[in-house]
Amino acid sequence: IFSLKPKVIGFSCYIWNIEMTLKICSNIKKLDPNIIILLGGPEVSYHSAHLMEREGYIDYIIKGEGEISSKMLFNHLQSGQGRLEDIVGLVYRDRGTVQENHGWGLIENLDLIPFPYDEKENLDNKILYYESSRGCPFNCSYCMSSTFKGVRFLPLDRVNKELMWFIEKNVPLVKFVD
């Protein structure tokens, strides 16, 4: 990680990796306090402000769906574009005080999310992940998906086009994360 000299390192946090992720983040800050630590994912989307108050090495948390909010944050960090307080679902520090913006960054129109794979990528022997919908039709009390009602889908013509792209690239395994 350090050989790349990153300015920002982001982690997706799940129940199975949260402890190790927090240890890694703490160690990264000890080695280089200037590296910006960004967390997202289901394990940090609840009680985000409390987590940031407890763990002083975390610079930003994006609650909920992060594609649009993270792009806005990266634009702000890179060029000063936009204001932190306008980024939906962002938790951040402002002069030592943790601030928590409204919302969860829920993306109603999934077609706004770009296709994640690049024409130039070498896809030999890779497992690719694909998501054609988000949400859940059920309301299980133990699940984060139950906090948002309904299911949202990518347009069917886009799904067909992207699945055909996988076939044309001879991708050996595609896992649906719907």
PDB file of C-alpha atoms in Angstrom:
ATOM      1  CA  ILE A   1       0.000   0.000   0.000  1.00  0.00           C
ATOM      2  CA  PHE A   2       2.715   2.460   0.970  1.00  0.00           C
ATOM      3  CA  SER A   3       4.773   1.866  -2.155  1.00  0.00           C
ATOM      4  CA  LEU A   4       1.885   3.389  -4.126  1.00  0.00           C
ATOM      5  CA  LYS A   5       2.002   6.535  -1.951  1.00  0.00           C
ATOM      6  CA  PRO A   6      -1.794   6.926  -1.805  1.00  0.00           C
ATOM      7  CA  LYS A   7      -3.467  10.070  -0.595  1.00  0.00           C
ATOM      8  CA  VAL A   8      -6.734   8.269   0.184  1.00  0.00           C
ATOM      9  CA  ILE A   9      -7.384   4.657   1.154  1.00  0.00           C
ATOM     10  CA  GLY A  10     -10.943   3.371   1.228  1.00  0.00           C
ATOM     11  CA  PHE A  11     -12.320   0.206   2.777  1.00  0.00           C
ATOM     12  CA  SER A  12     -15.659  -1.573   2.410  1.00  0.00           C
ATOM     13  CA  CYS A  13     -16.618  -2.747   5.873  1.00  0.00           C
ATOM     14  CA  TYR A  14     -18.615  -5.885   6.533  1.00  0.00           C
ATOM     15  CA  ILE A  15     -19.227  -7.951   9.649  1.00  0.00           C
ATOM     16  CA  TRP A  16     -16.529 -10.411   8.573  1.00  0.00           C
ATOM     17  CA  ASN A  17     -13.756  -7.821   8.069  1.00  0.00           C
ATOM     18  CA  ILE A  18     -14.496  -4.876  10.380  1.00  0.00           C
ATOM     19  CA  GLU A  19     -12.050  -5.764  13.176  1.00  0.00           C
ATOM     20  CA  MET A  20      -9.118  -6.334  10.826  1.00  0.00           C
ATOM     21  CA  THR A  21     -10.026  -3.241   8.772  1.00  0.00           C
ATOM     22  CA  LEU A  22      -9.972  -1.007  11.856  1.00  0.00           C
ATOM     23  CA  LYS A  23      -6.585  -2.434  12.909  1.00  0.00           C
ATOM     24  CA  ILE A  24      -5.182  -1.831   9.434  1.00  0.00           C
ATOM     25  CA  CYS A  25      -6.546   1.736   9.378  1.00  0.00           C
ATOM     26  CA  SER A  26      -5.043   2.474  12.784  1.00  0.00           C
ATOM     27  CA  ASN A  27      -1.660   1.176  11.644  1.00  0.00           C
ATOM     28  CA  ILE A  28      -1.807   3.135   8.385  1.00  0.00           C
ATOM     29  CA  LYS A  29      -2.351   6.370  10.323  1.00  0.00           C
ATOM     30  CA  LYS A  30       0.552   5.538  12.646  1.00  0.00           C
ATOM     31  CA  LEU A  31       2.835   5.091   9.632  1.00  0.00           C
ATOM     32  CA  ASP A  32       1.546   8.117   7.735  1.00  0.00           C
ATOM     33  CA  PRO A  33      -0.956  10.440   9.450  1.00  0.00           C
ATOM     34  CA  ASN A  34      -1.495  12.335   6.176  1.00  0.00           C
ATOM     35  CA  ILE A  35      -3.184   9.407   4.410  1.00  0.00           C
ATOM     36  CA  ILE A  36      -6.946   9.956   4.355  1.00  0.00           C
ATOM     37  CA  ILE A  37      -8.959   6.972   5.610  1.00  0.00           C
ATOM     38  CA  LEU A  38     -12.432   6.493   4.091  1.00  0.00           C
ATOM     39  CA  LEU A  39     -14.811   3.765   5.239  1.00  0.00           C
ATOM     40  CA  GLY A  40     -18.088   2.592   3.765  1.00  0.00           C
ATOM     41  CA  GLY A  41     -20.291  -0.465   3.778  1.00  0.00           C
ATOM     42  CA  PRO A  42     -22.988  -1.946   5.971  1.00  0.00           C
ATOM     43  CA  GLU A  43     -20.875  -2.336   9.102  1.00  0.00           C
ATOM     44  CA  VAL A  44     -20.146   1.410   9.368  1.00  0.00           C
ATOM     45  CA  SER A  45     -23.401   2.828   8.005  1.00  0.00           C
ATOM     46  CA  TYR A  46     -25.092   2.680  11.416  1.00  0.00           C
ATOM     47  CA  HIS A  47     -23.694   4.634  14.368  1.00  0.00           C
ATOM     48  CA  SER A  48     -21.129   6.238  12.045  1.00  0.00           C
ATOM     49  CA  ALA A  49     -20.584   9.364  14.125  1.00  0.00           C
ATOM     50  CA  HIS A  50     -20.042   7.285  17.264  1.00  0.00           C
ATOM     51  CA  LEU A  51     -17.478   5.124  15.442  1.00  0.00           C
ATOM     52  CA  MET A  52     -15.584   8.205  14.245  1.00  0.00           C
ATOM     53  CA  GLU A  53     -15.599   9.718  17.733  1.00  0.00           C
ATOM     54  CA  ARG A  54     -14.223   6.462  19.148  1.00  0.00           C
ATOM     55  CA  GLU A  55     -11.655   5.843  16.371  1.00  0.00           C
ATOM     56  CA  GLY A  56      -9.793   9.095  15.740  1.00  0.00           C
ATOM     57  CA  TYR A  57      -7.887   7.781  12.710  1.00  0.00           C
ATOM     58  CA  ILE A  58     -11.010   7.592  10.513  1.00  0.00           C
ATOM     59  CA  ASP A  59     -11.379  10.714   8.354  1.00  0.00           C
ATOM     60  CA  TYR A  60     -14.596   9.972   6.449  1.00  0.00           C
ATOM     61  CA  ILE A  61     -17.449   7.488   6.432  1.00  0.00           C
ATOM     62  CA  ILE A  62     -20.010   7.216   3.666  1.00  0.00           C
ATOM     63  CA  LYS A  63     -23.286   5.721   4.849  1.00  0.00           C
ATOM     64  CA  GLY A  64     -25.345   3.535   2.542  1.00  0.00           C
ATOM     65  CA  GLU A  65     -24.779   3.431  -1.197  1.00  0.00           C
ATOM     66  CA  GLY A  66     -21.573   5.233  -1.963  1.00  0.00           C
ATOM     67  CA  GLU A  67     -21.096   5.543  -5.709  1.00  0.00           C
ATOM     68  CA  ILE A  68     -22.377   9.119  -6.041  1.00  0.00           C
ATOM     69  CA  SER A  69     -21.329  10.360  -2.597  1.00  0.00           C
ATOM     70  CA  SER A  70     -17.792   8.996  -2.931  1.00  0.00           C
ATOM     71  CA  LYS A  71     -17.387  10.606  -6.346  1.00  0.00           C
ATOM     72  CA  MET A  72     -18.440  13.931  -4.829  1.00  0.00           C
ATOM     73  CA  LEU A  73     -15.992  13.432  -1.950  1.00  0.00           C
ATOM     74  CA  PHE A  74     -13.119  12.576  -4.298  1.00  0.00           C
ATOM     75  CA  ASN A  75     -13.876  15.663  -6.404  1.00  0.00           C
ATOM     76  CA  HIS A  76     -13.818  17.772  -3.253  1.00  0.00           C
ATOM     77  CA  LEU A  77     -10.555  16.266  -2.013  1.00  0.00           C
ATOM     78  CA  GLN A  78      -8.844  16.554  -5.386  1.00  0.00           C
ATOM     79  CA  SER A  79      -9.944  20.001  -6.518  1.00  0.00           C
ATOM     80  CA  GLY A  80     -11.973  21.577  -3.731  1.00  0.00           C
ATOM     81  CA  GLN A  81     -15.110  21.143  -5.832  1.00  0.00           C
ATOM     82  CA  GLY A  82     -18.369  21.209  -3.847  1.00  0.00           C
ATOM     83  CA  ARG A  83     -18.911  21.391  -0.104  1.00  0.00           C
ATOM     84  CA  LEU A  84     -18.590  18.497   2.330  1.00  0.00           C
ATOM     85  CA  GLU A  85     -21.886  19.418   3.989  1.00  0.00           C
ATOM     86  CA  ASP A  86     -23.707  18.849   0.670  1.00  0.00           C
ATOM     87  CA  ILE A  87     -22.577  15.221   0.272  1.00  0.00           C
ATOM     88  CA  VAL A  88     -25.450  12.951   1.216  1.00  0.00           C
ATOM     89  CA  GLY A  89     -24.606  10.350   3.863  1.00  0.00           C
ATOM     90  CA  LEU A  90     -21.120  11.699   4.583  1.00  0.00           C
ATOM     91  CA  VAL A  91     -19.688  11.680   8.100  1.00  0.00           C
ATOM     92  CA  TYR A  92     -16.533  13.779   8.505  1.00  0.00           C
ATOM     93  CA  ARG A  93     -14.481  15.899  10.858  1.00  0.00           C
ATOM     94  CA  ASP A  94     -14.761  19.678  10.827  1.00  0.00           C
ATOM     95  CA  ARG A  95     -12.129  21.291  13.060  1.00  0.00           C
ATOM     96  CA  GLY A  96     -12.085  18.284  15.347  1.00  0.00           C
ATOM     97  CA  THR A  97     -15.868  17.877  15.591  1.00  0.00           C
ATOM     98  CA  VAL A  98     -17.614  14.967  13.908  1.00  0.00           C
ATOM     99  CA  GLN A  99     -20.326  16.097  11.488  1.00  0.00           C
ATOM    100  CA  GLU A 100     -22.977  13.773  10.073  1.00  0.00           C
ATOM    101  CA  ASN A 101     -24.823  14.758   6.904  1.00  0.00           C
ATOM    102  CA  HIS A 102     -28.402  13.695   6.305  1.00  0.00           C
ATOM    103  CA  GLY A 103     -29.421  10.708   4.228  1.00  0.00           C
ATOM    104  CA  TRP A 104     -27.991   7.430   3.121  1.00  0.00           C
ATOM    105  CA  GLY A 105     -27.027   8.100  -0.482  1.00  0.00           C
ATOM    106  CA  LEU A 106     -29.782   5.783  -1.678  1.00  0.00           C
ATOM    107  CA  ILE A 107     -29.597   5.744  -5.481  1.00  0.00           C
ATOM    108  CA  GLU A 108     -33.122   5.490  -6.867  1.00  0.00           C
ATOM    109  CA  ASN A 109     -32.046   5.339 -10.520  1.00  0.00           C
ATOM    110  CA  LEU A 110     -29.431   2.581 -10.702  1.00  0.00           C
ATOM    111  CA  ASP A 111     -28.755   3.503 -14.325  1.00  0.00           C
ATOM    112  CA  LEU A 112     -26.721   6.440 -12.937  1.00  0.00           C
ATOM    113  CA  ILE A 113     -24.078   3.969 -11.770  1.00  0.00           C
ATOM    114  CA  PRO A 114     -21.509   3.306 -14.504  1.00  0.00           C
ATOM    115  CA  PHE A 115     -20.535  -0.193 -15.597  1.00  0.00           C
ATOM    116  CA  PRO A 116     -17.592  -1.047 -13.306  1.00  0.00           C
ATOM    117  CA  TYR A 117     -15.401  -2.951 -15.768  1.00  0.00           C
ATOM    118  CA  ASP A 118     -13.010  -1.496 -18.301  1.00  0.00           C
ATOM    119  CA  GLU A 119     -12.409  -2.577 -21.882  1.00  0.00           C
ATOM    120  CA  LYS A 120      -8.652  -2.610 -21.253  1.00  0.00           C
ATOM    121  CA  GLU A 121      -8.751  -4.872 -18.191  1.00  0.00           C
ATOM    122  CA  ASN A 122      -7.299  -8.342 -18.412  1.00  0.00           C
ATOM    123  CA  LEU A 123     -10.200 -10.507 -17.313  1.00  0.00           C
ATOM    124  CA  ASP A 124      -8.508 -13.886 -17.713  1.00  0.00           C
ATOM    125  CA  ASN A 125      -9.017 -16.099 -14.682  1.00  0.00           C
ATOM    126  CA  LYS A 126     -10.951 -13.454 -12.786  1.00  0.00           C
ATOM    127  CA  ILE A 127     -14.211 -13.742 -10.934  1.00  0.00           C
ATOM    128  CA  LEU A 128     -16.352 -10.714 -11.695  1.00  0.00           C
ATOM    129  CA  TYR A 129     -19.226  -9.455  -9.617  1.00  0.00           C
ATOM    130  CA  TYR A 130     -22.375  -8.029 -11.142  1.00  0.00           C
ATOM    131  CA  GLU A 131     -25.356  -6.281  -9.613  1.00  0.00           C
ATOM    132  CA  SER A 132     -28.559  -5.796 -11.587  1.00  0.00           C
ATOM    133  CA  SER A 133     -30.769  -4.829  -8.652  1.00  0.00           C
ATOM    134  CA  ARG A 134     -30.645  -3.461  -5.139  1.00  0.00           C
ATOM    135  CA  GLY A 135     -33.030  -3.803  -2.273  1.00  0.00           C
ATOM    136  CA  CYS A 136     -35.159  -6.626  -0.971  1.00  0.00           C
ATOM    137  CA  PRO A 137     -38.868  -7.455  -1.117  1.00  0.00           C
ATOM    138  CA  PHE A 138     -38.821  -8.725   2.490  1.00  0.00           C
ATOM    139  CA  ASN A 139     -38.647  -6.929   5.833  1.00  0.00           C
ATOM    140  CA  CYS A 140     -36.443  -9.162   7.980  1.00  0.00           C
ATOM    141  CA  SER A 141     -35.741  -7.394  11.287  1.00  0.00           C
ATOM    142  CA  TYR A 142     -32.087  -8.492  11.385  1.00  0.00           C
ATOM    143  CA  CYS A 143     -31.127  -7.221   7.908  1.00  0.00           C
ATOM    144  CA  MET A 144     -29.895  -3.808   6.778  1.00  0.00           C
ATOM    145  CA  SER A 145     -31.825  -4.175   3.516  1.00  0.00           C
ATOM    146  CA  SER A 146     -35.084  -4.088   5.486  1.00  0.00           C
ATOM    147  CA  THR A 147     -34.535  -0.407   6.285  1.00  0.00           C
ATOM    148  CA  PHE A 148     -35.285   0.524   2.677  1.00  0.00           C
ATOM    149  CA  LYS A 149     -38.536  -0.563   1.099  1.00  0.00           C
ATOM    150  CA  GLY A 150     -38.695  -2.229  -2.284  1.00  0.00           C
ATOM    151  CA  VAL A 151     -36.349  -3.362  -4.985  1.00  0.00           C
ATOM    152  CA  ARG A 152     -34.683  -1.171  -7.617  1.00  0.00           C
ATOM    153  CA  PHE A 153     -33.538  -2.600 -10.939  1.00  0.00           C
ATOM    154  CA  LEU A 154     -31.158  -1.690 -13.731  1.00  0.00           C
ATOM    155  CA  PRO A 155     -32.993  -1.362 -17.067  1.00  0.00           C
ATOM    156  CA  LEU A 156     -33.284  -4.796 -18.679  1.00  0.00           C
ATOM    157  CA  ASP A 157     -31.678  -3.652 -21.949  1.00  0.00           C
ATOM    158  CA  ARG A 158     -28.604  -2.507 -20.020  1.00  0.00           C
ATOM    159  CA  VAL A 159     -28.404  -5.813 -18.120  1.00  0.00           C
ATOM    160  CA  ASN A 160     -28.615  -7.763 -21.396  1.00  0.00           C
ATOM    161  CA  LYS A 161     -25.906  -5.594 -22.967  1.00  0.00           C
ATOM    162  CA  GLU A 162     -23.562  -5.946 -19.979  1.00  0.00           C
ATOM    163  CA  LEU A 163     -24.088  -9.707 -19.691  1.00  0.00           C
ATOM    164  CA  MET A 164     -23.293  -9.989 -23.389  1.00  0.00           C
ATOM    165  CA  TRP A 165     -20.079  -8.044 -22.725  1.00  0.00           C
ATOM    166  CA  PHE A 166     -19.068 -10.743 -20.208  1.00  0.00           C
ATOM    167  CA  ILE A 167     -19.787 -13.456 -22.774  1.00  0.00           C
ATOM    168  CA  GLU A 168     -17.813 -11.674 -25.506  1.00  0.00           C
ATOM    169  CA  LYS A 169     -14.852 -11.267 -23.114  1.00  0.00           C
ATOM    170  CA  ASN A 170     -15.005 -14.966 -22.193  1.00  0.00           C
ATOM    171  CA  VAL A 171     -15.266 -14.173 -18.506  1.00  0.00           C
ATOM    172  CA  PRO A 172     -15.128 -17.574 -16.802  1.00  0.00           C
ATOM    173  CA  LEU A 173     -17.251 -16.701 -13.751  1.00  0.00           C
ATOM    174  CA  VAL A 174     -19.701 -13.917 -12.999  1.00  0.00           C
ATOM    175  CA  LYS A 175     -21.273 -13.782  -9.541  1.00  0.00           C
ATOM    176  CA  PHE A 176     -24.534 -11.930  -9.144  1.00  0.00           C
ATOM    177  CA  VAL A 177     -24.685  -9.924  -5.931  1.00  0.00           C
ATOM    178  CA  ASP A 178     -28.357  -9.050  -6.255  1.00  0.00           C
TER     179      ASP A 178
END
